[in-house]
Amino acid sequence: MSDPRNELLDETTLRRALRLEADERAPLFDPAAITAAARVRPRMVLVSAFAALAVGIVGAVAVWSAVAYFLPTLVADAFDLGLGTLAFVAVPLSAIWSVVQQPVVPLSLVVAIAIATLYELRELSFARAYGR
């Protein structure tokens, strides 16, 4: 079953529905009335300008007050976060740095790891190139 509300109306029905009835009059557009309503009133312009200026000043004062109130806290939190991050990174780096500063053993281990890595990479590239 089809719903009659979903069916489209034909053009003649729409045109008949949009026509004015016998007791209706066509709307009158008075250009003088439209012009008078659209006329700029100097007093209204001044009131609007002062209201906009007052709202802008109040907004600027509110923003400045919020910045002045929260800025020291935000700077202290950022400094605290930076020092915490530095300490978090510095502790493991100090252990690595102390091992690196010892003369022979760590340097030989680093060189041995580098040589083994380069050898494995070379073998892998040969195996890919020659299909082994």
PDB file of C-alpha atoms in Angstrom:
ATOM      1  CA  MET A   1       0.000   0.000   0.000  1.00  0.00           C
ATOM      2  CA  SER A   2       1.278   3.435  -0.791  1.00  0.00           C
ATOM      3  CA  ASP A   3       1.041   6.355   1.554  1.00  0.00           C
ATOM      4  CA  PRO A   4      -0.881   9.239  -0.106  1.00  0.00           C
ATOM      5  CA  ARG A   5       1.301  11.793   1.711  1.00  0.00           C
ATOM      6  CA  ASN A   6       4.395  10.555  -0.124  1.00  0.00           C
ATOM      7  CA  GLU A   7       2.896  10.826  -3.606  1.00  0.00           C
ATOM      8  CA  LEU A   8       3.898  13.849  -5.674  1.00  0.00           C
ATOM      9  CA  LEU A   9       1.274  16.410  -6.680  1.00  0.00           C
ATOM     10  CA  ASP A  10       0.854  17.244 -10.314  1.00  0.00           C
ATOM     11  CA  GLU A  11       1.520  20.727 -11.597  1.00  0.00           C
ATOM     12  CA  THR A  12      -2.108  21.740 -12.135  1.00  0.00           C
ATOM     13  CA  THR A  13      -3.007  20.909  -8.528  1.00  0.00           C
ATOM     14  CA  LEU A  14      -0.095  22.978  -7.265  1.00  0.00           C
ATOM     15  CA  ARG A  15      -0.954  25.949  -9.477  1.00  0.00           C
ATOM     16  CA  ARG A  16      -4.604  25.803  -8.375  1.00  0.00           C
ATOM     17  CA  ALA A  17      -3.549  25.717  -4.710  1.00  0.00           C
ATOM     18  CA  LEU A  18      -1.287  28.764  -5.078  1.00  0.00           C
ATOM     19  CA  ARG A  19      -3.903  31.013  -6.697  1.00  0.00           C
ATOM     20  CA  LEU A  20      -5.558  33.695  -4.644  1.00  0.00           C
ATOM     21  CA  GLU A  21      -9.105  33.194  -3.523  1.00  0.00           C
ATOM     22  CA  ALA A  22     -11.801  35.696  -4.498  1.00  0.00           C
ATOM     23  CA  ASP A  23     -11.838  37.404  -1.104  1.00  0.00           C
ATOM     24  CA  GLU A  24      -8.020  37.630  -0.870  1.00  0.00           C
ATOM     25  CA  ARG A  25      -6.117  40.650  -2.096  1.00  0.00           C
ATOM     26  CA  ALA A  26      -2.619  40.594  -3.482  1.00  0.00           C
ATOM     27  CA  PRO A  27      -0.083  41.851  -0.940  1.00  0.00           C
ATOM     28  CA  LEU A  28       0.854  45.470  -1.362  1.00  0.00           C
ATOM     29  CA  PHE A  29       4.481  46.466  -1.365  1.00  0.00           C
ATOM     30  CA  ASP A  30       4.848  50.103  -0.454  1.00  0.00           C
ATOM     31  CA  PRO A  31       8.316  51.340  -1.459  1.00  0.00           C
ATOM     32  CA  ALA A  32       8.036  54.370   0.837  1.00  0.00           C
ATOM     33  CA  ALA A  33       7.310  52.160   3.859  1.00  0.00           C
ATOM     34  CA  ILE A  34      10.233  49.881   3.046  1.00  0.00           C
ATOM     35  CA  THR A  35      12.529  52.886   2.631  1.00  0.00           C
ATOM     36  CA  ALA A  36      11.375  54.399   5.921  1.00  0.00           C
ATOM     37  CA  ALA A  37      11.980  51.124   7.763  1.00  0.00           C
ATOM     38  CA  ALA A  38      15.446  50.766   6.257  1.00  0.00           C
ATOM     39  CA  ARG A  39      16.518  54.336   6.965  1.00  0.00           C
ATOM     40  CA  VAL A  40      19.597  54.685   9.199  1.00  0.00           C
ATOM     41  CA  ARG A  41      18.891  56.385  12.492  1.00  0.00           C
ATOM     42  CA  PRO A  42      21.941  58.311  13.772  1.00  0.00           C
ATOM     43  CA  ARG A  43      20.960  57.871  17.414  1.00  0.00           C
ATOM     44  CA  MET A  44      20.672  54.096  16.974  1.00  0.00           C
ATOM     45  CA  VAL A  45      24.075  54.020  15.286  1.00  0.00           C
ATOM     46  CA  LEU A  46      25.664  55.860  18.214  1.00  0.00           C
ATOM     47  CA  VAL A  47      23.992  53.630  20.784  1.00  0.00           C
ATOM     48  CA  SER A  48      25.090  50.504  18.888  1.00  0.00           C
ATOM     49  CA  ALA A  49      28.667  51.785  18.582  1.00  0.00           C
ATOM     50  CA  PHE A  50      28.905  52.608  22.291  1.00  0.00           C
ATOM     51  CA  ALA A  51      27.362  49.257  23.233  1.00  0.00           C
ATOM     52  CA  ALA A  52      29.870  47.423  21.021  1.00  0.00           C
ATOM     53  CA  LEU A  53      32.731  49.459  22.494  1.00  0.00           C
ATOM     54  CA  ALA A  54      31.573  48.713  26.044  1.00  0.00           C
ATOM     55  CA  VAL A  55      31.268  44.989  25.349  1.00  0.00           C
ATOM     56  CA  GLY A  56      34.726  45.002  23.748  1.00  0.00           C
ATOM     57  CA  ILE A  57      36.281  46.794  26.732  1.00  0.00           C
ATOM     58  CA  VAL A  58      34.604  44.447  29.209  1.00  0.00           C
ATOM     59  CA  GLY A  59      35.799  41.464  27.183  1.00  0.00           C
ATOM     60  CA  ALA A  60      39.355  42.787  26.993  1.00  0.00           C
ATOM     61  CA  VAL A  61      39.433  43.432  30.744  1.00  0.00           C
ATOM     62  CA  ALA A  62      38.071  39.927  31.412  1.00  0.00           C
ATOM     63  CA  VAL A  63      40.673  38.300  29.166  1.00  0.00           C
ATOM     64  CA  TRP A  64      43.496  40.354  30.660  1.00  0.00           C
ATOM     65  CA  SER A  65      42.335  39.519  34.190  1.00  0.00           C
ATOM     66  CA  ALA A  66      42.195  35.816  33.355  1.00  0.00           C
ATOM     67  CA  VAL A  67      45.682  35.934  31.838  1.00  0.00           C
ATOM     68  CA  ALA A  68      47.076  37.823  34.830  1.00  0.00           C
ATOM     69  CA  TYR A  69      45.432  35.375  37.224  1.00  0.00           C
ATOM     70  CA  PHE A  70      46.379  32.118  35.476  1.00  0.00           C
ATOM     71  CA  LEU A  71      49.746  33.005  33.889  1.00  0.00           C
ATOM     72  CA  PRO A  72      51.941  32.476  36.986  1.00  0.00           C
ATOM     73  CA  THR A  73      50.326  29.102  37.604  1.00  0.00           C
ATOM     74  CA  LEU A  74      50.707  28.063  33.974  1.00  0.00           C
ATOM     75  CA  VAL A  75      54.350  29.151  33.854  1.00  0.00           C
ATOM     76  CA  ALA A  76      55.105  27.281  37.092  1.00  0.00           C
ATOM     77  CA  ASP A  77      53.377  24.137  35.782  1.00  0.00           C
ATOM     78  CA  ALA A  78      55.265  24.334  32.476  1.00  0.00           C
ATOM     79  CA  PHE A  79      58.575  24.797  34.316  1.00  0.00           C
ATOM     80  CA  ASP A  80      57.726  21.855  36.608  1.00  0.00           C
ATOM     81  CA  LEU A  81      56.867  19.687  33.598  1.00  0.00           C
ATOM     82  CA  GLY A  82      60.102  20.652  31.849  1.00  0.00           C
ATOM     83  CA  LEU A  83      62.245  19.861  34.897  1.00  0.00           C
ATOM     84  CA  GLY A  84      60.424  16.559  35.434  1.00  0.00           C
ATOM     85  CA  THR A  85      60.993  15.572  31.814  1.00  0.00           C
ATOM     86  CA  LEU A  86      64.653  16.559  32.047  1.00  0.00           C
ATOM     87  CA  ALA A  87      65.099  14.451  35.183  1.00  0.00           C
ATOM     88  CA  PHE A  88      63.235  11.535  33.607  1.00  0.00           C
ATOM     89  CA  VAL A  89      65.552  11.596  30.579  1.00  0.00           C
ATOM     90  CA  ALA A  90      68.743  12.442  32.486  1.00  0.00           C
ATOM     91  CA  VAL A  91      68.715   9.435  34.834  1.00  0.00           C
ATOM     92  CA  PRO A  92      68.969   6.753  32.110  1.00  0.00           C
ATOM     93  CA  LEU A  93      71.313   8.919  30.064  1.00  0.00           C
ATOM     94  CA  SER A  94      73.677   9.326  32.999  1.00  0.00           C
ATOM     95  CA  ALA A  95      73.971   5.537  33.305  1.00  0.00           C
ATOM     96  CA  ILE A  96      74.645   5.192  29.592  1.00  0.00           C
ATOM     97  CA  TRP A  97      77.097   8.097  29.696  1.00  0.00           C
ATOM     98  CA  SER A  98      79.046   6.569  32.582  1.00  0.00           C
ATOM     99  CA  VAL A  99      79.427   3.316  30.614  1.00  0.00           C
ATOM    100  CA  VAL A 100      80.463   5.169  27.479  1.00  0.00           C
ATOM    101  CA  GLN A 101      83.121   7.119  29.388  1.00  0.00           C
ATOM    102  CA  GLN A 102      84.963   3.930  30.394  1.00  0.00           C
ATOM    103  CA  PRO A 103      87.816   3.505  27.963  1.00  0.00           C
ATOM    104  CA  VAL A 104      88.105   0.140  26.260  1.00  0.00           C
ATOM    105  CA  VAL A 105      85.321  -2.319  26.990  1.00  0.00           C
ATOM    106  CA  PRO A 106      82.247  -0.307  25.898  1.00  0.00           C
ATOM    107  CA  LEU A 107      83.949   1.021  22.793  1.00  0.00           C
ATOM    108  CA  SER A 108      84.897  -2.464  21.677  1.00  0.00           C
ATOM    109  CA  LEU A 109      81.317  -3.644  22.303  1.00  0.00           C
ATOM    110  CA  VAL A 110      79.897  -0.789  20.240  1.00  0.00           C
ATOM    111  CA  VAL A 111      82.319  -1.526  17.389  1.00  0.00           C
ATOM    112  CA  ALA A 112      81.517  -5.256  17.527  1.00  0.00           C
ATOM    113  CA  ILE A 113      77.761  -4.560  17.385  1.00  0.00           C
ATOM    114  CA  ALA A 114      78.252  -2.161  14.475  1.00  0.00           C
ATOM    115  CA  ILE A 115      80.352  -4.686  12.514  1.00  0.00           C
ATOM    116  CA  ALA A 116      77.838  -7.479  13.164  1.00  0.00           C
ATOM    117  CA  THR A 117      74.943  -5.258  12.094  1.00  0.00           C
ATOM    118  CA  LEU A 118      76.672  -4.209   8.873  1.00  0.00           C
ATOM    119  CA  TYR A 119      77.544  -7.837   8.103  1.00  0.00           C
ATOM    120  CA  GLU A 120      73.954  -8.986   8.602  1.00  0.00           C
ATOM    121  CA  LEU A 121      72.608  -6.126   6.470  1.00  0.00           C
ATOM    122  CA  ARG A 122      75.050  -7.021   3.693  1.00  0.00           C
ATOM    123  CA  GLU A 123      74.059 -10.691   3.844  1.00  0.00           C
ATOM    124  CA  LEU A 124      70.386  -9.755   3.767  1.00  0.00           C
ATOM    125  CA  SER A 125      70.866  -7.501   0.728  1.00  0.00           C
ATOM    126  CA  PHE A 126      72.793 -10.281  -1.111  1.00  0.00           C
ATOM    127  CA  ALA A 127      70.086 -12.791  -0.274  1.00  0.00           C
ATOM    128  CA  ARG A 128      67.395 -10.481  -1.650  1.00  0.00           C
ATOM    129  CA  ALA A 129      69.426  -9.639  -4.739  1.00  0.00           C
ATOM    130  CA  TYR A 130      70.213 -13.253  -5.640  1.00  0.00           C
ATOM    131  CA  GLY A 131      66.969 -14.819  -4.398  1.00  0.00           C
ATOM    132  CA  ARG A 132      68.396 -17.100  -1.702  1.00  0.00           C
TER     133      ARG A 132
END
